[in-house]
XYZ file of C-alpha atoms in Angstrom:
666
model
C -67.328 96.474 41.684
C -68.399 99.450 43.682
C -65.907 102.218 42.993
C -65.264 105.193 45.220
C -67.153 108.228 43.825
C -64.172 110.517 43.997
C -62.121 108.100 41.889
C -64.967 107.796 39.449
C -65.094 111.545 39.027
C -61.368 111.700 38.516
C -61.522 109.165 35.714
C -64.474 110.816 34.039
C -62.871 114.235 34.160
C -59.465 113.208 32.715
C -58.265 114.714 29.496
C -56.377 111.657 28.366
C -57.287 108.016 27.764
C -55.561 105.908 30.394
C -55.640 102.937 27.975
C -53.541 104.909 25.446
C -51.065 105.747 28.187
C -50.914 102.043 29.208
C -50.053 101.222 25.545
C -47.228 103.772 25.663
C -46.017 102.537 29.065
C -45.917 98.873 27.898
C -44.190 99.669 24.581
C -47.190 98.837 22.343
C -50.640 97.311 22.354
C -49.349 93.762 21.700
C -47.102 93.897 24.799
C -50.018 95.265 26.846
C -52.357 92.511 25.718
C -49.727 89.872 26.485
C -49.002 91.320 29.948
C -52.714 91.300 30.834
C -53.103 87.750 29.557
C -50.188 86.633 31.775
C -51.631 88.410 34.828
C -54.964 86.779 34.268
C -53.397 83.279 33.685
C -50.968 83.343 36.607
C -52.670 85.584 39.208
C -56.436 85.051 38.797
C -56.812 81.269 38.908
C -58.154 81.283 42.441
C -55.056 79.780 43.922
C -54.375 82.741 46.292
C -57.775 82.307 47.921
C -56.426 79.430 50.056
C -54.167 81.939 51.852
C -56.652 83.430 54.288
C -53.991 85.124 56.467
C -51.994 87.928 54.758
C -48.261 87.411 54.294
C -47.427 90.134 56.787
C -48.873 88.076 59.720
C -46.762 85.012 59.013
C -43.651 83.900 60.854
C -40.371 83.993 59.036
C -40.557 80.177 58.468
C -44.196 80.340 57.304
C -43.449 83.171 54.960
C -40.716 81.234 53.218
C -42.778 78.088 52.853
C -45.659 80.066 51.380
C -43.284 81.716 48.874
C -42.043 78.324 47.719
C -45.594 77.080 47.489
C -46.668 80.059 45.432
C -43.709 79.939 43.089
C -43.909 76.211 42.463
C -47.496 76.642 41.538
C -46.809 79.406 39.059
C -43.847 77.633 37.552
C -45.947 74.621 37.054
C -48.468 76.750 35.152
C -45.608 77.932 33.021
C -44.649 74.368 32.280
C -48.143 73.720 31.059
C -47.791 76.580 28.552
C -44.568 75.277 26.950
C -45.175 73.794 23.567
C -48.707 75.154 23.301
C -50.001 77.195 20.381
C -49.484 80.347 22.381
C -45.904 79.507 23.340
C -44.724 76.975 20.785
C -41.004 77.642 21.272
C -39.692 79.235 24.431
C -36.066 79.647 25.427
C -34.949 80.553 28.883
C -35.117 84.335 28.294
C -38.773 83.802 27.239
C -39.281 81.939 30.556
C -37.826 84.855 32.475
C -39.958 87.345 30.709
C -43.059 85.145 31.061
C -42.638 84.631 34.812
C -40.865 87.770 35.997
C -42.795 90.498 34.205
C -46.073 91.816 35.623
C -45.096 90.783 39.151
C -45.741 87.135 38.517
C -42.625 86.099 40.351
C -41.439 89.464 41.703
C -38.560 90.279 43.936
C -40.313 88.442 46.757
C -39.525 84.972 45.320
C -36.797 82.511 46.334
C -36.589 81.596 42.629
C -35.739 85.136 41.427
C -31.995 84.765 41.607
C -32.272 81.461 39.765
C -34.212 83.137 36.971
C -32.284 86.421 36.745
C -28.703 85.478 37.536
C -27.839 81.744 37.715
C -28.929 81.028 34.135
C -27.863 84.439 32.922
C -24.297 83.556 34.105
C -24.356 80.262 32.247
C -25.671 81.978 29.070
C -23.140 84.771 29.216
C -20.092 82.856 30.366
C -20.724 79.208 29.470
C -19.546 77.520 26.238
C -22.224 76.009 23.964
C -21.506 72.650 25.439
C -21.905 73.946 29.000
C -25.128 75.684 28.081
C -26.467 72.452 26.564
C -25.592 70.623 29.792
C -27.149 73.070 32.210
C -29.747 75.328 30.560
C -32.571 72.880 29.814
C -32.555 71.516 33.317
C -32.455 75.012 34.806
C -35.159 76.390 32.457
C -37.447 73.573 33.566
C -36.456 73.963 37.238
C -35.186 70.392 37.382
C -32.395 72.151 39.255
C -32.577 75.507 41.066
C -29.576 77.703 41.139
C -28.240 80.903 42.760
C -25.420 83.340 42.178
C -22.767 83.323 44.909
C -20.479 86.265 44.700
C -20.762 88.541 47.751
C -19.012 87.356 50.854
C -19.441 88.105 54.519
C -16.263 90.277 54.391
C -16.391 91.467 50.766
C -19.018 92.796 48.464
C -18.612 95.331 45.722
C -14.798 95.023 45.657
C -14.824 91.820 43.595
C -11.039 91.608 43.307
C -10.851 91.249 47.052
C -12.955 88.068 47.258
C -11.308 85.404 49.374
C -13.042 82.208 48.098
C -10.512 80.148 46.131
C -10.747 77.597 43.337
C -7.384 75.781 42.905
C -6.911 73.584 39.874
C -5.598 70.039 40.412
C -4.081 68.847 37.063
C -3.778 65.279 38.437
C -7.484 64.758 38.800
C -8.534 67.574 36.394
C -10.675 69.100 39.122
C -10.966 72.445 40.904
C -10.821 72.445 44.679
C -12.937 75.212 46.268
C -12.449 76.629 49.692
C -13.646 79.529 51.841
C -10.551 79.825 53.955
C -11.994 82.201 56.585
C -15.370 83.137 57.989
C -15.058 86.427 56.059
C -14.879 84.334 52.830
C -18.288 82.643 53.435
C -20.631 83.589 50.623
C -23.416 85.727 52.171
C -26.631 87.111 50.630
C -27.332 84.964 47.561
C -31.056 84.731 46.945
C -32.550 81.279 47.372
C -29.311 79.809 48.742
C -30.617 79.248 52.242
C -32.927 76.245 51.675
C -34.018 76.463 48.019
C -31.100 76.208 45.606
C -29.197 72.966 45.002
C -26.623 74.566 42.662
C -24.760 77.794 42.562
C -22.649 79.847 40.150
C -19.774 80.534 42.567
C -17.390 83.422 41.944
C -13.885 82.545 43.213
C -10.250 83.405 42.804
C -8.748 81.010 40.299
C -5.327 79.446 41.209
C -3.478 77.320 38.695
C 0.190 76.539 38.166
C 0.950 78.445 41.347
C -0.551 81.729 40.221
C -3.779 83.621 40.954
C -5.622 84.650 37.778
C -8.432 86.673 39.353
C -12.103 85.816 39.764
C -13.845 83.271 37.597
C -17.244 81.545 37.637
C -17.805 77.915 38.647
C -20.903 75.737 38.793
C -21.034 74.041 42.165
C -23.584 71.541 43.418
C -24.636 72.395 46.945
C -27.252 69.736 47.771
C -28.135 66.187 46.800
C -30.788 66.235 44.033
C -32.796 63.505 45.696
C -32.541 64.230 49.442
C -31.658 67.968 49.239
C -29.071 67.365 52.036
C -25.900 69.473 51.820
C -23.100 67.678 50.094
C -19.792 66.881 51.880
C -17.684 69.988 52.452
C -20.747 72.238 52.049
C -21.995 74.443 54.865
C -25.163 76.199 53.815
C -28.024 78.029 55.527
C -30.265 81.032 55.694
C -29.107 84.461 56.936
C -32.286 85.389 58.899
C -34.788 88.248 58.821
C -33.998 91.515 56.960
C -35.558 94.928 56.384
C -37.468 93.419 53.408
C -37.470 90.649 50.872
C -37.742 87.962 53.568
C -39.340 85.507 51.185
C -36.177 85.530 49.052
C -34.472 83.035 51.409
C -31.032 84.664 51.140
C -28.283 82.380 52.452
C -24.683 81.723 53.309
C -22.219 79.137 51.914
C -18.973 77.832 53.242
C -16.806 75.272 51.342
C -14.021 73.039 52.527
C -12.120 71.106 49.882
C -15.089 70.875 47.578
C -14.060 69.219 44.291
C -15.785 69.930 40.926
C -14.835 68.784 37.391
C -12.709 71.080 35.211
C -15.798 71.371 32.924
C -17.616 73.178 35.737
C -15.619 76.327 35.278
C -17.545 78.495 32.816
C -15.146 78.927 29.887
C -16.773 81.024 27.178
C -14.377 83.878 27.920
C -11.408 82.632 30.113
C -10.279 78.987 30.065
C -8.135 76.518 31.985
C -6.723 73.772 29.781
C -6.309 70.216 31.057
C -2.621 70.769 31.924
C -3.533 73.885 33.983
C -2.574 76.474 31.406
C -4.750 79.619 31.912
C -6.056 81.387 28.735
C -7.346 84.805 29.739
C -10.513 86.511 28.400
C -10.081 88.961 25.563
C -11.479 91.705 27.740
C -11.443 91.457 31.599
C -14.889 93.123 32.055
C -16.460 90.104 30.357
C -15.926 88.314 33.667
C -18.430 90.687 35.222
C -21.041 90.292 32.474
C -23.760 88.999 34.807
C -23.496 92.039 37.071
C -23.745 94.401 34.103
C -26.832 92.615 32.855
C -28.511 92.673 36.293
C -27.720 96.406 36.620
C -29.470 96.995 33.320
C -32.470 95.007 34.618
C -32.528 96.909 37.893
C -32.759 100.283 36.009
C -35.657 98.794 34.027
C -37.424 97.551 37.168
C -36.853 100.657 39.241
C -39.297 102.642 37.094
C -42.008 100.121 37.777
C -41.395 100.246 41.530
C -41.606 104.025 41.580
C -44.726 103.908 39.429
C -46.344 101.545 41.970
C -45.638 103.943 44.812
C -46.917 106.887 42.829
C -50.058 104.890 41.938
C -50.791 104.157 45.587
C -50.203 107.786 46.666
C -52.196 109.272 43.861
C -55.285 107.102 44.273
C -55.259 107.569 48.071
C -54.831 111.303 47.659
C -57.910 111.365 45.403
C -59.957 109.506 48.021
C -58.690 111.079 51.242
C -60.319 114.408 52.258
C -58.705 116.642 54.783
C -57.764 120.252 55.741
C -60.033 122.720 54.052
C -58.191 125.148 51.712
C -60.885 127.721 52.474
C -62.138 127.492 56.123
C -65.687 127.905 54.942
C -65.508 124.980 52.469
C -65.754 121.283 53.080
C -62.630 119.183 53.309
C -61.101 118.811 49.820
C -59.339 115.829 48.294
C -55.816 116.137 49.486
C -54.745 115.843 45.898
C -56.032 119.433 45.465
C -53.347 120.719 47.881
C -50.453 122.001 45.788
C -47.965 120.703 48.302
C -49.415 117.188 47.835
C -49.114 117.562 44.065
C -45.536 118.631 44.412
C -44.733 115.485 46.423
C -46.376 113.031 44.028
C -46.432 114.410 40.495
C -42.603 114.665 40.130
C -42.473 110.982 40.962
C -44.853 110.098 38.240
C -42.608 112.069 35.945
C -39.512 110.314 37.253
C -41.160 106.919 36.616
C -41.595 107.785 32.939
C -38.168 109.407 32.415
C -36.420 106.541 34.307
C -38.202 103.998 32.088
C -37.050 105.876 28.992
C -33.437 106.134 30.139
C -33.539 102.459 31.108
C -34.750 101.583 27.602
C -31.827 103.479 26.073
C -29.445 101.508 28.388
C -31.114 98.203 27.407
C -30.745 99.033 23.738
C -27.037 99.778 24.311
C -26.710 96.438 26.156
C -28.206 94.524 23.204
C -25.934 96.346 20.733
C -22.856 95.521 22.861
C -23.943 91.827 23.022
C -24.090 91.668 19.266
C -20.693 93.341 19.015
C -19.159 90.881 21.499
C -20.241 87.997 19.306
C -18.260 89.708 16.492
C -15.247 90.148 18.844
C -15.763 93.883 19.045
C -15.500 95.265 22.562
C -15.482 99.059 22.076
C -18.858 99.667 23.707
C -18.249 97.661 26.845
C -16.551 100.323 28.888
C -19.294 102.868 28.210
C -22.017 100.349 28.913
C -20.312 99.386 32.172
C -19.952 103.032 33.314
C -23.532 103.928 32.481
C -24.961 100.803 34.087
C -23.048 101.569 37.224
C -24.211 105.156 37.629
C -27.761 104.640 36.428
C -28.217 101.739 38.820
C -26.881 103.887 41.664
C -28.867 107.033 40.956
C -32.213 105.506 39.997
C -32.195 103.156 43.050
C -31.406 106.036 45.355
C -33.993 108.351 43.798
C -36.637 105.580 43.902
C -36.063 104.561 47.466
C -36.378 108.206 48.452
C -39.411 108.572 46.262
C -41.203 105.667 47.928
C -40.670 107.187 51.317
C -42.021 110.523 50.005
C -45.138 108.725 48.826
C -45.496 106.941 52.128
C -45.345 110.176 54.038
C -47.807 111.701 51.591
C -50.320 109.098 52.769
C -50.037 110.138 56.408
C -50.429 107.552 59.134
C -52.112 104.954 56.961
C -48.934 104.876 54.831
C -47.259 103.259 57.829
C -49.475 100.189 57.661
C -48.022 97.016 56.150
C -51.182 96.744 54.068
C -50.446 100.125 52.423
C -47.872 98.335 50.250
C -45.081 100.847 51.020
C -43.046 98.745 53.515
C -42.794 95.854 50.977
C -41.865 98.248 48.139
C -39.342 100.085 50.177
C -37.740 96.889 51.452
C -37.162 95.736 47.897
C -36.001 98.969 46.364
C -33.730 100.181 49.199
C -31.811 96.847 48.894
C -30.954 97.857 45.368
C -28.789 100.650 46.687
C -26.262 97.983 47.821
C -26.727 94.744 45.875
C -24.887 94.423 42.543
C -22.659 97.263 43.628
C -22.770 99.758 46.531
C -23.957 103.261 45.579
C -20.707 105.222 46.019
C -18.476 102.444 44.685
C -20.481 102.297 41.498
C -20.212 106.047 41.028
C -16.447 105.818 41.506
C -16.315 103.170 38.773
C -18.149 105.589 36.440
C -15.774 108.372 37.505
C -12.819 106.236 36.429
C -14.358 106.072 33.001
C -14.824 109.848 32.976
C -11.227 110.498 33.910
C -10.269 108.662 30.681
C -12.903 110.527 28.722
C -11.356 113.914 29.640
C -8.337 112.899 27.643
C -10.454 111.290 24.816
C -14.003 112.781 24.632
C -14.524 110.968 21.284
C -14.579 107.625 23.052
C -18.413 107.631 23.185
C -21.402 109.954 22.340
C -22.380 109.897 26.031
C -19.272 111.900 26.861
C -19.153 114.102 23.733
C -20.341 117.048 25.773
C -16.845 117.279 27.154
C -15.641 118.671 23.842
C -18.142 121.571 24.156
C -16.820 122.392 27.632
C -13.015 122.078 27.511
C -12.495 123.224 31.129
C -14.392 123.883 34.369
C -14.681 127.606 33.559
C -16.688 127.304 30.351
C -20.269 128.198 31.224
C -23.233 126.396 29.813
C -25.918 128.466 27.987
C -29.257 128.551 29.689
C -32.396 128.798 27.501
C -34.891 127.001 29.700
C -36.247 124.515 27.203
C -36.162 120.806 27.909
C -33.215 120.403 25.514
C -31.623 123.518 27.030
C -31.899 122.107 30.540
C -30.354 118.851 29.362
C -27.485 120.891 27.898
C -27.191 122.850 31.127
C -26.830 119.575 33.087
C -24.147 118.449 30.586
C -22.352 121.701 31.352
C -22.519 120.902 35.086
C -21.288 117.367 34.449
C -18.386 118.681 32.299
C -17.349 121.165 34.938
C -17.452 118.683 37.730
C -15.585 116.137 35.640
C -12.826 118.609 34.864
C -12.655 119.638 38.518
C -12.232 116.024 39.586
C -9.597 115.472 36.873
C -7.677 118.523 37.965
C -7.839 117.463 41.618
C -6.622 113.930 40.736
C -3.849 115.281 38.464
C -2.651 117.713 41.113
C -2.309 115.029 43.763
C -0.506 112.762 41.332
C 1.997 115.567 40.603
C 2.528 116.059 44.332
C 3.694 112.473 44.510
C 0.650 110.482 45.663
C 0.229 106.947 44.396
C -2.739 106.586 42.082
C -4.965 104.858 44.684
C -4.146 107.447 47.336
C -4.832 110.271 44.888
C -8.167 108.786 43.949
C -9.194 108.362 47.542
C -8.313 111.944 48.410
C -10.258 113.164 45.313
C -13.154 110.757 45.754
C -15.720 113.280 46.845
C -15.156 115.241 43.565
C -15.069 112.003 41.547
C -18.477 110.938 42.985
C -19.917 114.341 42.272
C -18.709 114.077 38.626
C -20.248 110.686 38.157
C -23.493 111.765 39.747
C -23.719 114.781 37.426
C -22.856 112.683 34.413
C -25.689 110.300 35.203
C -28.254 113.026 35.750
C -27.232 114.700 32.459
C -27.610 111.318 30.702
C -31.090 110.738 32.144
C -32.243 114.144 31.108
C -30.785 113.825 27.620
C -32.177 110.293 27.121
C -35.625 111.436 28.407
C -35.676 114.529 26.199
C -34.634 112.682 23.026
C -36.908 109.663 23.740
C -39.851 111.959 24.329
C -39.263 113.758 20.993
C -39.518 110.450 19.249
C -42.602 109.223 21.171
C -44.816 112.291 21.182
C -45.347 112.150 17.391
C -46.837 108.639 17.671
C -49.574 109.344 20.220
C -52.756 111.478 20.302
C -52.310 115.237 20.753
C -53.869 115.018 24.204
C -51.416 112.348 25.380
C -48.531 114.099 23.670
C -49.315 117.262 25.626
C -49.286 115.360 28.893
C -46.061 113.509 28.106
C -44.455 116.846 27.337
C -45.676 118.133 30.704
C -44.134 115.159 32.464
C -40.752 115.946 30.760
C -41.170 119.586 31.716
C -41.933 118.619 35.315
C -38.944 116.307 35.533
C -36.602 118.939 34.047
C -37.888 121.821 36.170
C -37.783 119.728 39.322
C -34.237 118.617 38.608
C -33.235 122.253 37.872
C -34.746 123.506 41.158
C -32.849 120.828 43.059
C -29.588 121.854 41.381
C -29.855 125.674 41.555
C -26.404 126.028 43.139
C -24.768 124.132 40.311
C -26.773 125.999 37.669
C -25.779 129.371 39.085
C -22.156 128.299 39.249
C -21.774 126.581 35.869
C -24.413 128.110 33.522
C -25.666 131.487 32.466
C -28.973 131.199 34.328
C -30.144 134.543 35.784
C -32.031 135.356 38.925
C -35.141 136.143 36.874
C -34.902 132.718 35.216
C -34.583 131.108 38.632
C -37.813 132.741 39.645
C -39.375 131.611 36.397
C -38.702 127.997 37.319
C -41.100 128.324 40.284
C -43.869 129.699 37.964
C -43.290 126.812 35.531
C -43.389 124.266 38.374
C -46.768 125.583 39.613
C -48.127 125.745 36.020
C -47.194 122.185 35.152
C -48.572 120.867 38.469
C -51.838 122.565 37.696
C -51.985 121.140 34.144
C -51.286 117.584 35.332
C -53.808 117.627 38.169
C -56.875 116.638 36.055
C -54.959 113.671 34.575
C -53.184 112.371 37.628
C -55.486 109.394 38.280
C -55.690 108.574 34.612
C -51.908 108.513 34.367
C -51.470 106.089 37.283
C -54.300 103.920 35.955
C -52.312 103.774 32.776
C -49.395 102.198 34.622
C -51.826 99.302 34.658
C -50.904 97.564 37.856
C -53.654 95.118 38.898
C -54.500 94.877 42.552
C -52.808 91.499 42.762
C -49.478 93.129 41.776
C -49.934 96.415 43.613
C -50.820 94.693 46.951
C -52.116 97.905 48.633
C -55.198 98.684 50.531
C -54.557 102.364 49.833
C -54.020 102.035 46.138
C -56.720 99.514 45.156
C -58.394 100.304 41.839
C -61.888 100.680 43.418
C -60.649 103.322 45.909
C -62.451 101.749 48.861
C -59.495 102.525 51.122
C -61.118 102.353 54.553
C -62.990 99.157 53.823
C -59.764 97.464 52.664
C -57.793 98.686 55.671
C -60.441 97.328 58.073
C -60.752 94.069 56.168
C -56.969 93.559 56.446
C -57.047 94.390 60.144
C -59.703 91.778 60.793
C -57.464 89.108 59.227
C -55.012 89.517 62.093
C -54.623 86.295 64.094
C -54.973 88.502 67.233
C -58.513 89.329 66.166
C -59.651 85.780 65.850
C -60.499 85.551 69.489
C -62.070 88.180 71.761
C -59.622 87.653 74.655
C -56.059 86.684 74.167
C -54.514 84.122 76.540
C -52.012 86.715 77.735
C -54.809 88.545 79.567
C -55.439 85.733 82.016
C -51.790 84.659 82.196
C -50.123 88.117 82.723
C -52.388 91.141 82.473
C -55.255 90.271 84.788
C -53.107 89.087 87.725
C -51.052 92.333 87.364
C -54.184 94.517 87.182
C -55.809 92.824 90.173
C -52.711 93.064 92.346
C -52.316 96.104 94.667
C -48.940 95.215 96.108
C -45.543 95.564 94.534
C -43.317 92.528 94.636
C -40.169 93.152 96.734
């Protein structure tokens, strides 16, 4: 292909090998080879050529129908792989990895909730017998499921859900109802017209008592006709800011009966006579949400890396605003202000990925412990998954907008890729837990940790800072900055604890005291999360840099340096308040920032090339690998249905009569 000369020069002049960075980013050469094989197999078979009109020009109905068409095709290709030499034995998790990684299904698919949540719920909460009954059919897409938790009137506050499942011991069935409009399930992906089953989260009633929320498998539509079953009201919720292919829907139920065996009973159980046997640990009921939050943190780094790739490549191609009036227009990537917009986001992509990997490792350890009936790590995992999901989704949605603005007016185009990216990522600020509510859940954990800082290594820093007056030592190194942020987190945690304790002593009820202290509680959780990200990034980087070439190790250290310095500059008030940082060291941060931006500049394009997003996944005229930005923008414009005829019918019907008329109508 013909490649833009500026991009060619950037690649030739880089001091690192983008292929080596791609191996690092994908956790090894084998993973990178497998990813590329999947991309080639699923995305480069010529199937997409039949879609001559871009998705952005389609109606809401057409967009959904294309999404189903596309996903069915790809899932069929997956079926053809099962049992082959390459994939001789695949379980459902293999299916999810095979289809969901590399953008093969992506967040734009009406099958995504089926893959990520419906089956995950069955695997995490179903007995072996229930898994045997449902998983094979689901893995092969003989049935398509969704996860129905959020209601029109209730979201993150799961205990407030109004949908009921009342056990009838006479028939050994559960009777499900959504007693009010507020109780209608609202937002589940694929529920509108795609799914015929759902994992429904409802309040369990048996023997006249409510036992809290449990999970139930409910059939929504006939498997042959796809018509809604009796008592089921189901439909699609309409256009949204983004993710309109996902086919999110609503569900109402009136006296819908399901067999007792359709309650997922790996943890809690209802015996035939209606006796309720509670789960050993209540948080097990929310296992699917914890898992999905872990996945979100993993995916967030990829989304931010996509935005940074688009902005970096465009900034290498776009020339504007001479730095010296007598010189020609430079690449806008040469402007330090542009570097300061984009390069910290490249660094965040890497550090978020590292912290997400630490969280995923924790999740896998906790899963093994649960199998051995050990639950000590659950609370820490839950608290970290809450705050990491909240902070990384917020930072990424903000970062995508920064990248869009860095691309000027062209970033506003749908074909830039930013609107689609932003629509997906900004949704993560609310689904699987609203931002502030999740931070309050983390804060609840921190309030217990103040009394027992030995409960987890992630809160061990509280022992080093026994009160809010103990200052953290500032030494400016990456490890030192991580320790400084732990000092901030400790101080804010103690401040929140003292505020909460004071209000309790004054006679407030616990809920009222927490509400009145909620600003301080959120600040503590936010600081705890940022300290964890820095510590995880710093420790992970120390392990990694010894395994790569000296050139790449130096660049990775610069990315850590940039992340740490950028974080410090954005938290100067807290550093001055809670650490020993001096005015001279504050000024030194600016020098360090400018220095690391300058060192990263020659390797910027090589770094984003190493993220290794093919054009089929990046979906951006501005960020295409060949850098032919203006040709791609024009090509996309010419695909508009409005450009398929020189004169639109509205001219003769409306515009011409108006233009030819000289008299106003009275």
